[in-house]
């Protein structure tokens, strides 16, 4: 805890601290502390590290301390930062209290749990499709069954129906062209401007899942940590992002796409990145540009697949 305080509490600018929170070193320190306290299985390190942001810049994060939820969250962040902990039990207790308040601030804790179960179930579906190892497939399928059992206890039959009715994204060029066409993009912008972020969240999730599907397993932890969709959406709703923070986040996301696409598409992607250096970031436009890059990626993959098919014949 002391090493994190040394590295983060002497930062006096919101944007600087936001960037430091994305650094691997800081995330690793958070993970290590939670592992040492045996809390890593039920407290996400990003939630814990948010205590530093809340403590240093409460009005940038929450805008107001005039309601009970925000005041509780701020008070617990102060307790964590201002206490010299000699007793690990007390530190554990305060982290748990902050974590509960943070989840409450982000949204109902039951809702958070449901989203985690929902995403885990469908991510395992992607894993099943991406492996030829029958033993792994069996393990993944058994794990999905256990997730369904847990989901039933949390949300009953209605939640099970919600999970089962969702069709996971299968990357197909024609489907992408139909789903993310001009009409969809116009509606995305219109709803975003009115404060309806449903389609924005769907696009963030789609882009994240695409990156997870194509990147190595070793990279998944960093991708999950940085593209924390619930955390991102909460900050968007609270107008908590500065332009430079958006640039940092989106540069990272573009870099993930660049790493998996053909070099022939790099020039287009780079032009999208350079736009952010000259124009204020407009979230829907950047997400639409990322989908355009993903369409090109899928097109290249289909062409490659067709080449192999022709050679085989």
Coordinates of C-alpha atoms in Angstrom, one line a residue:
X1 CA 0.0 0.0 0.0
X2 CA 2.9 2.4 0.9
X3 CA 4.5 1.9 -2.5
X4 CA 1.2 2.8 -4.3
X5 CA 0.8 5.9 -2.1
X6 CA 4.3 7.0 -2.8
X7 CA 3.8 6.7 -6.6
X8 CA 0.3 8.1 -6.8
X9 CA -0.5 10.6 -4.0
X10 CA 2.2 13.1 -5.0
X11 CA 0.5 13.6 -8.4
X12 CA -1.3 16.9 -8.6
X13 CA -3.0 16.8 -12.0
X14 CA -6.0 14.8 -12.9
X15 CA -4.9 13.9 -16.4
X16 CA -1.4 12.8 -15.2
X17 CA -2.9 10.6 -12.5
X18 CA -5.3 9.1 -15.1
X19 CA -2.4 8.2 -17.3
X20 CA -0.4 6.7 -14.4
X21 CA -3.4 4.5 -13.6
X22 CA -3.1 2.8 -17.0
X23 CA 0.6 1.9 -16.4
X24 CA 1.4 -1.8 -16.1
X25 CA 3.6 -1.1 -13.0
X26 CA 0.7 0.5 -11.1
X27 CA -1.8 -2.2 -12.1
X28 CA 0.7 -4.9 -11.1
X29 CA 1.2 -3.3 -7.7
X30 CA -2.6 -3.2 -7.1
X31 CA -2.9 -6.9 -8.1
X32 CA 0.0 -7.9 -5.8
X33 CA -1.4 -6.1 -2.8
X34 CA -4.8 -7.8 -3.3
X35 CA -3.2 -11.2 -3.8
X36 CA -1.1 -10.6 -0.6
X37 CA -4.3 -9.8 1.3
X38 CA -6.1 -12.8 -0.4
X39 CA -8.7 -10.5 -1.8
X40 CA -8.0 -10.8 -5.6
X41 CA -10.8 -13.3 -6.1
X42 CA -13.5 -10.9 -5.2
X43 CA -12.1 -7.3 -5.5
X44 CA -11.0 -6.2 -8.9
X45 CA -7.7 -4.3 -8.7
X46 CA -9.1 -1.5 -11.0
X47 CA -11.9 -0.9 -8.5
X48 CA -9.4 -0.7 -5.6
X49 CA -7.1 1.6 -7.5
X50 CA -10.0 3.9 -8.2
X51 CA -9.7 4.9 -4.5
X52 CA -6.7 7.1 -5.4
X53 CA -8.6 8.9 -8.1
X54 CA -11.6 9.5 -5.8
X55 CA -9.4 10.7 -3.0
X56 CA -7.2 13.1 -5.1
X57 CA -9.9 14.4 -7.5
X58 CA -13.4 13.7 -6.1
X59 CA -15.1 16.4 -8.2
X60 CA -13.5 15.3 -11.4
X61 CA -14.7 11.8 -10.8
X62 CA -18.1 12.4 -9.2
X63 CA -18.8 16.1 -9.8
X64 CA -20.5 16.5 -6.5
X65 CA -20.4 15.3 -2.9
X66 CA -24.0 16.4 -2.2
X67 CA -25.5 12.9 -2.1
X68 CA -25.0 10.0 0.3
X69 CA -23.5 7.6 -2.1
X70 CA -20.8 10.0 -3.3
X71 CA -19.9 11.1 0.2
X72 CA -19.6 7.6 1.5
X73 CA -17.3 6.7 -1.5
X74 CA -15.1 9.7 -0.8
X75 CA -15.0 9.1 2.9
X76 CA -13.8 5.5 2.5
X77 CA -11.2 6.6 0.0
X78 CA -9.9 9.2 2.6
X79 CA -9.8 6.4 5.2
X80 CA -7.7 4.2 2.9
X81 CA -5.3 7.0 2.0
X82 CA -4.9 8.7 5.4
X83 CA -4.6 5.6 7.6
X84 CA -1.2 4.1 8.4
X85 CA -2.2 0.4 8.5
X86 CA -0.4 -1.9 11.0
X87 CA -3.2 -4.4 10.9
X88 CA -3.9 -6.2 7.6
X89 CA -7.4 -7.1 8.8
X90 CA -8.2 -3.4 9.1
X91 CA -6.9 -2.7 5.6
X92 CA -8.8 -5.6 4.2
X93 CA -12.0 -4.3 5.9
X94 CA -11.6 -0.8 4.5
X95 CA -10.8 -2.1 1.0
X96 CA -14.0 -4.2 1.1
X97 CA -16.0 -1.2 2.3
X98 CA -14.6 1.0 -0.4
X99 CA -15.2 -1.7 -3.0
X100 CA -18.8 -2.1 -2.0
X101 CA -19.4 1.7 -2.2
X102 CA -17.6 1.9 -5.5
X103 CA -19.8 -0.8 -7.0
X104 CA -22.8 1.0 -5.5
X105 CA -21.7 4.2 -7.2
X106 CA -21.0 2.5 -10.5
X107 CA -24.4 0.8 -10.3
X108 CA -26.3 -1.8 -8.4
X109 CA -23.8 -4.4 -7.2
X110 CA -26.3 -7.2 -8.3
X111 CA -26.2 -5.7 -11.8
X112 CA -22.4 -5.7 -11.8
X113 CA -22.4 -9.4 -10.8
X114 CA -24.9 -10.2 -13.6
X115 CA -22.8 -8.5 -16.2
X116 CA -19.7 -10.4 -15.1
X117 CA -21.6 -13.7 -15.3
X118 CA -23.1 -12.7 -18.7
X119 CA -19.7 -11.7 -20.2
X120 CA -17.9 -14.8 -18.8
X121 CA -20.5 -17.2 -20.2
X122 CA -20.2 -15.7 -23.7
X123 CA -16.4 -15.3 -23.6
X124 CA -16.2 -19.0 -22.9
X125 CA -18.3 -19.5 -26.0
X126 CA -15.7 -17.7 -28.0
X127 CA -12.9 -19.7 -26.4
X128 CA -14.7 -23.0 -27.4
X129 CA -14.8 -21.8 -31.0
X130 CA -11.1 -20.9 -31.0
X131 CA -9.7 -24.1 -29.7
X132 CA -9.2 -27.5 -31.3
X133 CA -8.3 -29.1 -28.0
X134 CA -11.2 -31.4 -27.1
X135 CA -10.2 -31.5 -23.4
X136 CA -10.2 -27.7 -23.2
X137 CA -13.6 -27.6 -24.9
X138 CA -14.9 -30.0 -22.3
X139 CA -13.6 -27.9 -19.4
X140 CA -15.0 -24.7 -21.0
X141 CA -18.4 -26.3 -21.4
X142 CA -18.5 -27.5 -17.8
X143 CA -17.5 -24.1 -16.6
X144 CA -20.3 -22.5 -18.7
X145 CA -22.8 -25.0 -17.0
X146 CA -21.6 -23.8 -13.6
X147 CA -22.0 -20.2 -14.6
X148 CA -25.6 -20.9 -15.6
X149 CA -26.2 -22.6 -12.2
X150 CA -24.9 -19.5 -10.5
X151 CA -26.8 -17.2 -12.8
X152 CA -30.0 -18.9 -12.0
X153 CA -29.4 -18.3 -8.3
X154 CA -28.7 -14.6 -9.0
X155 CA -31.4 -13.8 -11.5
X156 CA -33.7 -16.8 -12.0
X157 CA -35.2 -18.1 -15.2
X158 CA -35.5 -14.6 -16.7
X159 CA -31.7 -14.0 -16.4
X160 CA -31.0 -17.4 -17.9
X161 CA -33.3 -16.5 -20.9
X162 CA -31.4 -13.2 -21.3
X163 CA -28.0 -15.0 -21.4
X164 CA -29.2 -17.7 -23.8
X165 CA -31.0 -15.3 -26.1
X166 CA -27.9 -13.3 -26.8
X167 CA -26.1 -14.1 -30.0
X168 CA -22.3 -13.6 -29.6
X169 CA -20.5 -11.7 -32.3
X170 CA -19.3 -13.9 -35.1
X171 CA -17.1 -11.7 -37.3
X172 CA -18.4 -11.7 -40.8
X173 CA -17.9 -9.0 -43.3
X174 CA -21.4 -8.9 -44.7
X175 CA -22.9 -8.9 -41.2
X176 CA -20.7 -6.1 -40.2
X177 CA -21.6 -4.1 -43.3
X178 CA -25.3 -4.6 -42.5
X179 CA -25.1 -4.0 -38.7
X180 CA -22.8 -1.0 -38.7
X181 CA -24.0 0.9 -41.7
X182 CA -24.6 4.7 -42.1
X183 CA -28.1 4.5 -40.6
X184 CA -26.7 2.8 -37.5
X185 CA -23.9 5.3 -37.3
X186 CA -26.2 8.3 -37.6
X187 CA -28.4 6.9 -34.8
X188 CA -25.4 6.3 -32.6
X189 CA -24.4 9.9 -32.9
X190 CA -27.9 11.2 -32.4
X191 CA -28.4 9.1 -29.2
X192 CA -25.0 9.9 -27.9
X193 CA -25.7 13.6 -28.2
X194 CA -28.9 13.1 -26.3
X195 CA -27.2 11.3 -23.4
X196 CA -28.3 7.8 -24.5
X197 CA -25.1 5.6 -24.4
X198 CA -26.7 2.2 -25.2
X199 CA -25.2 1.9 -28.6
X200 CA -21.9 3.5 -27.5
X201 CA -21.5 0.7 -24.8
X202 CA -22.4 -1.9 -27.4
X203 CA -19.6 -0.7 -29.7
X204 CA -17.0 -0.5 -26.9
X205 CA -17.9 -4.1 -26.0
X206 CA -17.8 -5.2 -29.6
X207 CA -14.3 -3.7 -30.2
X208 CA -13.0 -5.1 -26.9
X209 CA -14.3 -8.6 -27.7
X210 CA -12.8 -8.5 -31.2
X211 CA -9.4 -7.6 -29.7
X212 CA -9.7 -10.4 -27.1
X213 CA -10.7 -12.8 -29.9
X214 CA -7.6 -12.1 -32.0
X215 CA -4.9 -11.3 -29.4
X216 CA -2.9 -13.8 -27.4
X217 CA -4.2 -15.0 -24.1
X218 CA -1.2 -13.3 -22.4
X219 CA -2.5 -9.9 -23.5
X220 CA -6.1 -10.5 -22.3
X221 CA -5.4 -9.2 -18.8
X222 CA -4.1 -5.8 -20.0
X223 CA -7.0 -5.5 -22.5
X224 CA -9.6 -6.3 -19.8
X225 CA -7.9 -3.8 -17.4
X226 CA -7.7 -1.0 -19.9
X227 CA -11.0 -1.4 -21.8
X228 CA -13.1 -1.8 -18.7
X229 CA -16.4 -1.0 -20.4
X230 CA -18.4 -0.4 -17.3
X231 CA -15.8 1.9 -15.9
X232 CA -15.4 3.8 -19.2
X233 CA -19.2 4.2 -19.6
X234 CA -19.6 5.5 -16.0
X235 CA -17.0 8.1 -16.7
X236 CA -18.6 9.1 -20.0
X237 CA -22.0 9.4 -18.3
X238 CA -20.4 11.7 -15.7
X239 CA -18.5 13.7 -18.3
X240 CA -15.3 12.9 -16.4
X241 CA -13.0 12.4 -19.4
X242 CA -10.7 15.1 -20.6
X243 CA -9.8 15.2 -24.3
X244 CA -6.2 14.0 -23.6
X245 CA -7.6 11.1 -21.6
X246 CA -9.8 10.1 -24.5
X247 CA -6.8 10.3 -26.8
X248 CA -4.8 8.0 -24.5
X249 CA -7.6 5.4 -24.3
X250 CA -8.3 5.4 -28.0
X251 CA -4.6 5.3 -29.0
X252 CA -4.4 2.1 -27.0
X253 CA -7.4 0.7 -28.7
X254 CA -6.2 1.6 -32.1
X255 CA -2.8 0.0 -31.3
X256 CA -4.6 -3.3 -30.5
X257 CA -6.3 -3.2 -33.9
X258 CA -3.1 -2.3 -35.7
X259 CA -1.3 -5.3 -34.1
X260 CA -3.7 -7.7 -35.8
X261 CA -4.5 -6.1 -39.1
X262 CA -2.7 -6.2 -42.4
X263 CA 0.0 -3.5 -42.9
X264 CA -1.8 -2.4 -46.0
X265 CA -4.4 -0.9 -43.7
X266 CA -2.0 0.9 -41.4
X267 CA -2.1 4.2 -43.4
X268 CA -5.9 4.5 -42.9
X269 CA -5.7 3.6 -39.2
X270 CA -2.8 6.1 -38.7
X271 CA -4.9 8.8 -40.3
X272 CA -7.7 8.2 -37.8
X273 CA -5.1 8.4 -34.9
X274 CA -3.7 11.6 -36.3
X275 CA -7.1 13.2 -36.4
X276 CA -7.2 13.1 -32.6
X277 CA -4.1 15.3 -32.5
X278 CA -5.8 18.0 -34.5
X279 CA -9.6 17.7 -33.7
X280 CA -11.4 17.4 -30.4
X281 CA -12.3 13.7 -29.7
X282 CA -15.9 12.9 -30.6
X283 CA -16.5 9.4 -29.1
X284 CA -19.0 8.1 -31.7
X285 CA -16.8 9.1 -34.6
X286 CA -13.7 7.4 -33.2
X287 CA -15.7 4.2 -32.5
X288 CA -17.1 4.2 -36.1
X289 CA -13.5 4.6 -37.4
X290 CA -12.4 1.6 -35.3
X291 CA -15.3 -0.5 -36.7
X292 CA -14.1 0.6 -40.2
X293 CA -10.7 -0.8 -39.4
X294 CA -12.3 -4.1 -38.1
X295 CA -14.3 -4.4 -41.3
X296 CA -11.0 -4.2 -43.3
X297 CA -9.4 -6.8 -41.0
X298 CA -12.3 -9.2 -41.5
X299 CA -12.2 -8.6 -45.3
X300 CA -8.5 -9.5 -45.3
X301 CA -9.1 -12.6 -43.3
X302 CA -11.8 -13.7 -45.7
X303 CA -9.6 -13.1 -48.7
X304 CA -6.8 -15.2 -47.0
X305 CA -9.3 -18.0 -46.2
X306 CA -10.4 -18.0 -49.9
X307 CA -6.8 -18.2 -51.1
X308 CA -6.2 -21.3 -49.0
X309 CA -9.4 -22.8 -50.1
X310 CA -8.5 -22.3 -53.8
X311 CA -5.0 -23.8 -53.3
X312 CA -6.5 -26.8 -51.5
X313 CA -8.8 -27.4 -54.4

